[in-house]
Amino acid sequence: MSKSLSPEAIEALRRLNEVGIGQTPPLVSTSIAAELLGAGLADENGNGAIEITCDGRKYLSGDCD
């Protein structure tokens, strides 16, 4: 069963997925960040920015259980 996310969280996850290594991730609102962090699809880096996790990439590809 896949995690249920708001449309805004899914869009934010897609934007985070487009960030290359070493690039600054886009800003994510506090509520969306909490939703993604709570679902385990994103994590906070050392600078406090939100980055997509491997589980987040799997979610977007449809490979989640």
XYZ file of C-alpha atoms in Angstrom:
65
model
C 0.000 0.000 0.000
C 1.435 3.382 -0.949
C 1.497 6.341 1.390
C -1.232 8.886 0.769
C 0.177 12.347 0.081
C -1.445 15.652 -0.735
C -1.076 16.852 -4.330
C 1.194 19.648 -3.060
C 3.494 17.140 -1.339
C 3.701 15.021 -4.487
C 4.628 18.099 -6.539
C 7.277 19.081 -3.977
C 8.668 15.541 -4.069
C 8.899 15.749 -7.871
C 10.773 19.059 -7.621
C 13.143 17.567 -5.034
C 13.740 14.609 -7.344
C 14.988 16.937 -10.099
C 17.808 18.345 -7.939
C 21.265 17.179 -8.937
C 24.064 16.256 -6.569
C 25.614 19.381 -5.101
C 22.702 21.597 -6.142
C 20.612 23.486 -3.619
C 17.192 21.870 -3.165
C 14.110 24.071 -3.631
C 12.442 25.538 -0.572
C 9.547 23.508 0.773
C 6.865 24.914 3.062
C 6.888 23.773 6.676
C 3.633 21.811 6.336
C 4.763 20.020 3.170
C 8.169 19.294 4.700
C 6.443 17.785 7.744
C 4.277 15.624 5.490
C 7.267 14.336 3.495
C 9.455 13.852 6.574
C 6.659 12.038 8.392
C 6.190 9.683 5.457
C 9.935 8.982 5.312
C 10.122 10.259 1.732
C 12.425 13.174 2.510
C 15.080 14.023 5.073
C 16.677 17.194 6.360
C 20.300 17.836 5.363
C 22.928 19.496 7.541
C 21.880 22.934 6.293
C 18.233 22.402 7.248
C 17.087 21.922 3.638
C 14.746 19.088 2.701
C 16.113 16.417 0.328
C 14.416 13.416 -1.246
C 15.291 9.951 0.115
C 15.600 6.651 -1.733
C 12.093 5.848 -0.507
C 10.917 9.128 -2.009
C 12.377 8.167 -5.380
C 10.706 4.744 -5.126
C 7.400 6.452 -4.322
C 7.619 8.525 -7.500
C 8.555 5.527 -9.629
C 5.604 3.519 -8.316
C 7.808 0.837 -6.754
C 6.497 1.330 -3.223
C 4.475 -1.369 -1.501
